[in-house]
Amino acid sequence: MSDTITVGIYGAAGYAGQELVDLLAVHPQAGLAFATSNQDAGQPVPGTALTYTPHDAAPLESVDVIFLAMPHAASAPLAARAAAAGVKVIDLSADLRMTTPEAYEAWYGLPHPNPELLPVPYGLPELNRANLAYAPLIANPGCYPTATLLGLFPLLEGHALAPDAPIFVDAKSGVSGAGKAPKANTHFVEVFGNLSPYNVGRVHRHTGEIEQEIAKVDDTTGPLIFSPHLLPVDRGLLATIYVQLKAPWDATEVQALYEDCYRDEPLVDVLPAGQLATLKHAVRKNNCAISVTVPTEKTVVIVSAIDNLLKGAASQAIQNLNLMFGLQETLGLLKC
Amino acid sequence: MSDTITVGIYGAAGYAGQELVDLLAVHPQAGLAFATSNQDAGQPVPGTALTYTPHDAAPLESVDVIFLAMPHAASAPLAARAAAAGVKVIDLSADLRMTTPEAYEAWYGLPHPNPELLPVPYGLPELNRANLAYAPLIANPGCYPTATLLGLFPLLEGHALAPDAPIFVDAKSGVSGAGKAPKANTHFVEVFGNLSPYNVGRVHRHTGEIEQEIAKVDDTTGPLIFSPHLLPVDRGLLATIYVQLKAPWDATEVQALYEDCYRDEPLVDVLPAGQLATLKHAVRKNNCAISVTVPTEKTVVIVSAIDNLLKGAASQAIQNLNLMFGLQETLGLLKC
Amino acid sequence: MSDTITVGIYGAAGYAGQELVDLLAVHPQAGLAFATSNQDAGQPVPGTALTYTPHDAAPLESVDVIFLAMPHAASAPLAARAAAAGVKVIDLSADLRMTTPEAYEAWYGLPHPNPELLPVPYGLPELNRANLAYAPLIANPGCYPTATLLGLFPLLEGHALAPDAPIFVDAKSGVSGAGKAPKANTHFVEVFGNLSPYNVGRVHRHTGEIEQEIAKVDDTTGPLIFSPHLLPVDRGLLATIYVQLKAPWDATEVQALYEDCYRDEPLVDVLPAGQLATLKHAVRKNNCAISVTVPTEKTVVIVSAIDNLLKGAASQAIQNLNLMFGLQETLGLLKC
Amino acid sequence: MSDTITVGIYGAAGYAGQELVDLLAVHPQAGLAFATSNQDAGQPVPGTALTYTPHDAAPLESVDVIFLAMPHAASAPLAARAAAAGVKVIDLSADLRMTTPEAYEAWYGLPHPNPELLPVPYGLPELNRANLAYAPLIANPGCYPTATLLGLFPLLEGHALAPDAPIFVDAKSGVSGAGKAPKANTHFVEVFGNLSPYNVGRVHRHTGEIEQEIAKVDDTTGPLIFSPHLLPVDRGLLATIYVQLKAPWDATEVQALYEDCYRDEPLVDVLPAGQLATLKHAVRKNNCAISVTVPTEKTVVIVSAIDNLLKGAASQAIQNLNLMFGLQETLGLLKC
């Protein structure tokens, strides 16, 4: 194992960070060298022989690549330091996702900390694989964008959507998507037995990220109307997507379009016609499960399910790690 | 209390039936005379001094009104018997909801058991109050139709929707909506931590009921695309509704439209601008909570929440009881 | 209603405080005059026309009685102020529960803020009704002590327990028992799918309170071994209690002992022989449900269930309010 | 891989059966040859290339070993057939657990179907490893017995318990322990927000199994008082065990006893002093997590947590498979 890739994780005690630690523990060619957490500094990193290091004390330059599971705005400066040191970066925050500093500022409400880094390849391998091979920096997608873009992609690529017609995405996420810090809206008593829409319409920050990536494939679509809901489960994300078509399609054609598009994708499962994707198709798995329904000849309902912490964060980051180092993309992600 | 209305409940051991029993226990002018259940016959009816009677043994003709909380097809024949005996009927099944026997057969897959009864006034008081006063039979609406129609009504009545544009309803219901009989899809282990869309598109039977009632208000709208999801909670129903407008509106205008429409409705709460309806706004309550969001000048997202067993079934049936006997509509439904 | 009792609630935005507000809304002879919350000051009090007042701005002297739903140590000084002003006090904190300042300091780790107030009648009406009538101050019991003491009382009063034998109480509480402030251990993701014992043995503060009250009835018992568990539900508390008997009893005798003891108690339900109390026997109800099982002639397993926010806090406080003012004890607590 | 052990699973579509399928998929030296289910016959076996075979159609004699995840009474006859054919058997039902046919009949209420098979080695490796090596038949323990016996074993082996003193076990299990067949008590609506004790005292069938195994280590203890509770989670089992000691012990001594006893057990984790075992210490893991608390010098509270489907069923069966074939006991059970 002299060729092992050494990895550092910043923000390793959060939910996505913990998943990264677990995935690296079973990755055959990458090993965890350090894991940072200011809050848990000195505590053992579960499943490893390490203890958490404060962010500033981590030996950034000693590793081959870092994962940044940090809040936005805190992440980009670390990416810049790593880039300067020749260390590769996979950023799970939003800092490197928007193509321009202007777009970042529009959606995040503050100037980009390191505009010189942009643009960075968008790390959704099924849509952008070619740009990820051997990339020094990769922007790992958000959880909602991952489910939504994988759900829309075949129809976008087929230029099937009615121009200017809105795309309605009704998304539901488990509570781990809200992060590990205790807040009123993640208190058990508030969530239990409840379902809460939030940031409905065009205000959730992922709206901009999704529209940016849609436009790279088809720039004729109408606005994204995006309604996330907080779901009383710990993990998992399901997006129910409503689109309107330019021309009539029948169910068989749409099903075939999806199956053809994802036939060679080991981590995207298009369900057989007549089955519907559920949260359980994806929770604690590294895949995205997709079903398509064609209620009328000009409408399609796509259901796209992922684990928000895996395909929506950590396992997708491992896909990107593998691409970045020229390895088999699914290394460490499929059962042996 | 010489003027007390005597009530019989058929199917009183199911979830909606139990709620009816509880609501009648606190109703000042109606009293429960019998409660039927073949399965629980002889067992005590919780919260009362009665025991369950088999359906056939109930003294139908001795009461002023019956509630039918029975499966469809079993309900209509009982309604016919009651009608013949001069006993009023509030039917919580689907048997009396469709205007024509043909529509019933199209959605329920069997000939209507008692076509001579149709049409029957549709028991959604906020939309159809005038036809419910002193009615001998009332068809109590389905749970999904209640939330959806109350959510759409102000825009329908204002003829604001773009003609022929589809209406997308993404609905989520607690498991009590699936009934009390144990089935694979209501097993705790299958539901826990899951979210399952089912009957997506235009196949759920409530699709026909909703479209029928929409057309009574505005017959120019496009098709209903209806996606119900099974939610891992015991009760509550939330519909997120996506519509497209004929002409531009701004958020203030839409908000005012809803507030004006429901200003005098004690059981419909339009939330203040900027707030979003959640399941907890309605669970264990008799109301419907509605919020409106206007992401673009030609789209509106309506969130409409009810308790599927109360405003979606039993408390709405009490509203209908009150109207049927000329009482204050909310009698027994508001805190004294 | 010129005789209405005016009530102020300190700490009204917490879980127990909210239940008090709701109970007062339907109480026929008591009305809410003010409700305090520093954190929510100025916000509307749900279900009322009031807004929350800061603690210091509340017109303490203008009401007949105050409920203190405050943290311990903050509560006693307010009780002292009220007592000085001739305002009655029902304290839901622990501050007035221990008989002596020494016992308080031993269990709460700080000197009692107002030792001159002690002792105060312990507000568990079923055990101590005579001392509560017209009392100026009442110490409302903790949730675990309520369930445990009601579960043990008939055997204690019958002096049936083996002297010096430990009493094992395995208790499980919903998360609202941990309070409304977001903490790591109340984060939805941490609680969901989990069950966590905490403060096992003789370290939970309720241990001292329970032992103190046991000793008032039977001072020969052995130590209390008390194991609380955090249960993944929002509300409800179930204690499974294991005791050893001095002499042999059979199941019929123990069942009769319990039924006789609680025959005239409207808020304690002894289940019929062969049935076991569950959380649902008590959640969102004002009662305590108890079942007894006699596995061997010298052991008894008692299951005692309450709603931690109602019989374990707010509805018991209303019982105490009624006793304090010479009203029917269950006024406002039973369905009319 | 010419040395691969071929395995058949009877009852492979149940919850424990599914876990066995998943564990075999990653086992390096055992492979699944067939999986039976009458109800799902012909359907694909998830995660494999197989379809379910009806029980009678399975090629029993073609494999090296079978797992029986069948109801009791249906299991023993299959075990007898396999034994006659020289095929090894690991029985996850209760049929082979009791030492004598009389004990079986006493607890299961029917004559043993194949008394000639008894006794069979009891497959709890940590207590009985020597008798499992190369055994032709193994009785895989029940879930409650596994957690309880591992929790008690160090004190039993140390002969520390007070003779004749009852052992109180308060156990809580996730709903998968009740099996996959839909029943009233596993309906989501009944379980959600509830906690239900059942079969309290000495009536649950696992009582006999636990007492039998206790007596093999220490035959002086008093009766087992066993209270299982149905917990509103899908999986996981936690037993809180209350014992009384013959002589005084301090906390350090008890902690050392447990640590010494399990020091070399890779699948039993004794938590450090001061930590308490929770469900999450064991869910979706192959271990048993144990904590000990010493509230008084003569009482101990042991908390023992397992996943009811893994250490309580399927992963323990894999331990037994490994022992039965002379492999490393944890093969396929620890992360590589």
mmCIF file of C-alpha atoms in Angstrom, chain B residues 187-310:
data_model
loop_
_atom_site.group_PDB
_atom_site.id
_atom_site.type_symbol
_atom_site.label_atom_id
_atom_site.label_comp_id
_atom_site.label_asym_id
_atom_site.label_seq_id
_atom_site.Cartn_x
_atom_site.Cartn_y
_atom_site.Cartn_z
ATOM 1 C CA HIS B 187 -46.165 -1.997 8.984
ATOM 2 C CA PHE B 188 -44.133 0.164 11.309
ATOM 3 C CA VAL B 189 -40.812 -1.142 10.038
ATOM 4 C CA GLU B 190 -41.692 -0.315 6.431
ATOM 5 C CA VAL B 191 -42.852 3.234 7.180
ATOM 6 C CA PHE B 192 -40.315 4.262 9.817
ATOM 7 C CA GLY B 193 -37.597 6.429 8.306
ATOM 8 C CA ASN B 194 -39.201 6.193 4.877
ATOM 9 C CA LEU B 195 -41.178 8.454 2.530
ATOM 10 C CA SER B 196 -43.123 6.720 -0.234
ATOM 11 C CA PRO B 197 -44.893 8.278 -3.168
ATOM 12 C CA TYR B 198 -47.791 6.149 -4.427
ATOM 13 C CA ASN B 199 -50.413 6.345 -7.154
ATOM 14 C CA VAL B 200 -48.522 9.234 -8.736
ATOM 15 C CA GLY B 201 -49.974 11.117 -11.701
ATOM 16 C CA ARG B 202 -53.596 10.588 -12.488
ATOM 17 C CA VAL B 203 -54.351 7.244 -10.897
ATOM 18 C CA HIS B 204 -55.327 8.010 -7.310
ATOM 19 C CA ARG B 205 -59.117 7.951 -6.970
ATOM 20 C CA HIS B 206 -59.212 11.378 -5.394
ATOM 21 C CA THR B 207 -57.997 12.818 -8.702
ATOM 22 C CA GLY B 208 -61.460 12.493 -10.202
ATOM 23 C CA GLU B 209 -63.154 13.941 -7.149
ATOM 24 C CA ILE B 210 -60.846 16.950 -7.081
ATOM 25 C CA GLU B 211 -61.199 17.642 -10.803
ATOM 26 C CA GLN B 212 -64.969 17.371 -10.591
ATOM 27 C CA GLU B 213 -65.119 19.993 -7.862
ATOM 28 C CA ILE B 214 -62.554 22.252 -9.540
ATOM 29 C CA ALA B 215 -64.669 22.270 -12.686
ATOM 30 C CA LYS B 216 -67.708 23.456 -10.761
ATOM 31 C CA VAL B 217 -65.794 26.647 -9.946
ATOM 32 C CA ASP B 218 -63.588 27.045 -13.030
ATOM 33 C CA ASP B 219 -63.906 24.692 -15.961
ATOM 34 C CA THR B 220 -60.977 26.082 -17.928
ATOM 35 C CA THR B 221 -58.082 24.655 -15.934
ATOM 36 C CA GLY B 222 -55.689 22.015 -17.215
ATOM 37 C CA PRO B 223 -55.320 18.493 -15.855
ATOM 38 C CA LEU B 224 -54.654 17.724 -12.221
ATOM 39 C CA ILE B 225 -51.311 16.005 -11.663
ATOM 40 C CA PHE B 226 -51.578 14.495 -8.216
ATOM 41 C CA SER B 227 -48.746 12.843 -6.285
ATOM 42 C CA PRO B 228 -49.613 11.494 -2.863
ATOM 43 C CA HIS B 229 -46.808 10.406 -0.532
ATOM 44 C CA LEU B 230 -47.037 8.255 2.605
ATOM 45 C CA LEU B 231 -45.428 10.212 5.436
ATOM 46 C CA PRO B 232 -43.918 8.603 8.556
ATOM 47 C CA VAL B 233 -46.348 10.258 10.988
ATOM 48 C CA ASP B 234 -49.622 8.966 12.386
ATOM 49 C CA ARG B 235 -51.868 11.812 11.262
ATOM 50 C CA GLY B 236 -51.936 15.046 9.300
ATOM 51 C CA LEU B 237 -51.973 15.875 5.617
ATOM 52 C CA LEU B 238 -50.089 18.592 3.808
ATOM 53 C CA ALA B 239 -50.589 19.486 0.151
ATOM 54 C CA THR B 240 -48.059 21.647 -1.655
ATOM 55 C CA ILE B 241 -49.825 22.990 -4.718
ATOM 56 C CA TYR B 242 -48.152 24.504 -7.775
ATOM 57 C CA VAL B 243 -50.233 26.620 -10.136
ATOM 58 C CA GLN B 244 -49.585 28.873 -13.123
ATOM 59 C CA LEU B 245 -51.455 32.128 -13.572
ATOM 60 C CA LYS B 246 -53.165 33.638 -16.588
ATOM 61 C CA ALA B 247 -51.939 37.152 -15.824
ATOM 62 C CA PRO B 248 -49.214 38.532 -13.572
ATOM 63 C CA TRP B 249 -49.982 38.915 -9.888
ATOM 64 C CA ASP B 250 -47.791 40.127 -7.093
ATOM 65 C CA ALA B 251 -47.487 38.519 -3.680
ATOM 66 C CA THR B 252 -49.551 41.153 -1.925
ATOM 67 C CA GLU B 253 -52.462 40.663 -4.286
ATOM 68 C CA VAL B 254 -52.485 36.890 -3.893
ATOM 69 C CA GLN B 255 -52.223 37.165 -0.130
ATOM 70 C CA ALA B 256 -55.143 39.619 -0.098
ATOM 71 C CA LEU B 257 -57.206 37.343 -2.322
ATOM 72 C CA TYR B 258 -56.836 34.486 0.164
ATOM 73 C CA GLU B 259 -57.399 36.602 3.230
ATOM 74 C CA ASP B 260 -60.528 38.145 1.730
ATOM 75 C CA CYS B 261 -61.888 34.806 0.615
ATOM 76 C CA TYR B 262 -61.509 33.151 4.004
ATOM 77 C CA ARG B 263 -61.926 36.154 6.318
ATOM 78 C CA ASP B 264 -65.214 34.872 7.709
ATOM 79 C CA GLU B 265 -64.325 31.208 7.779
ATOM 80 C CA PRO B 266 -63.618 30.123 11.352
ATOM 81 C CA LEU B 267 -62.069 26.834 10.231
ATOM 82 C CA VAL B 268 -59.719 28.117 7.532
ATOM 83 C CA ASP B 269 -56.616 29.955 8.695
ATOM 84 C CA VAL B 270 -54.722 31.920 6.085
ATOM 85 C CA LEU B 271 -51.289 32.440 7.583
ATOM 86 C CA PRO B 272 -49.743 35.909 7.530
ATOM 87 C CA ALA B 273 -47.501 36.702 4.563
ATOM 88 C CA GLY B 274 -44.090 35.166 5.049
ATOM 89 C CA GLN B 275 -45.250 32.250 7.165
ATOM 90 C CA LEU B 276 -45.606 28.730 5.785
ATOM 91 C CA ALA B 277 -48.224 26.204 6.790
ATOM 92 C CA THR B 278 -46.840 23.060 8.464
ATOM 93 C CA LEU B 279 -48.474 19.852 9.556
ATOM 94 C CA LYS B 280 -48.492 21.065 13.159
ATOM 95 C CA HIS B 281 -50.719 23.998 12.210
ATOM 96 C CA ALA B 282 -53.535 21.489 11.733
ATOM 97 C CA VAL B 283 -52.849 18.189 13.499
ATOM 98 C CA ARG B 284 -55.428 17.426 16.210
ATOM 99 C CA LYS B 285 -57.264 20.585 15.168
ATOM 100 C CA ASN B 286 -60.432 21.099 13.189
ATOM 101 C CA ASN B 287 -59.030 23.714 10.832
ATOM 102 C CA CYS B 288 -57.288 23.982 7.491
ATOM 103 C CA ALA B 289 -54.118 26.112 7.552
ATOM 104 C CA ILE B 290 -53.078 27.738 4.274
ATOM 105 C CA SER B 291 -50.060 29.738 3.170
ATOM 106 C CA VAL B 292 -49.377 31.293 -0.214
ATOM 107 C CA THR B 293 -46.050 32.096 -1.816
ATOM 108 C CA VAL B 294 -45.567 33.878 -5.131
ATOM 109 C CA PRO B 295 -42.134 32.966 -6.492
ATOM 110 C CA THR B 296 -42.676 34.594 -9.907
ATOM 111 C CA GLU B 297 -45.445 36.806 -11.162
ATOM 112 C CA LYS B 298 -47.123 33.891 -12.891
ATOM 113 C CA THR B 299 -46.663 31.074 -10.373
ATOM 114 C CA VAL B 300 -48.084 30.472 -6.920
ATOM 115 C CA VAL B 301 -47.165 27.811 -4.376
ATOM 116 C CA ILE B 302 -49.995 27.097 -1.954
ATOM 117 C CA VAL B 303 -49.408 24.980 1.146
ATOM 118 C CA SER B 304 -52.571 23.582 2.668
ATOM 119 C CA ALA B 305 -52.529 21.511 5.878
ATOM 120 C CA ILE B 306 -55.305 19.608 7.630
ATOM 121 C CA ASP B 307 -55.695 16.734 10.013
ATOM 122 C CA ASN B 308 -56.758 13.955 7.675
ATOM 123 C CA LEU B 309 -59.018 12.485 10.353
ATOM 124 C CA LEU B 310 -60.647 15.791 11.385
#
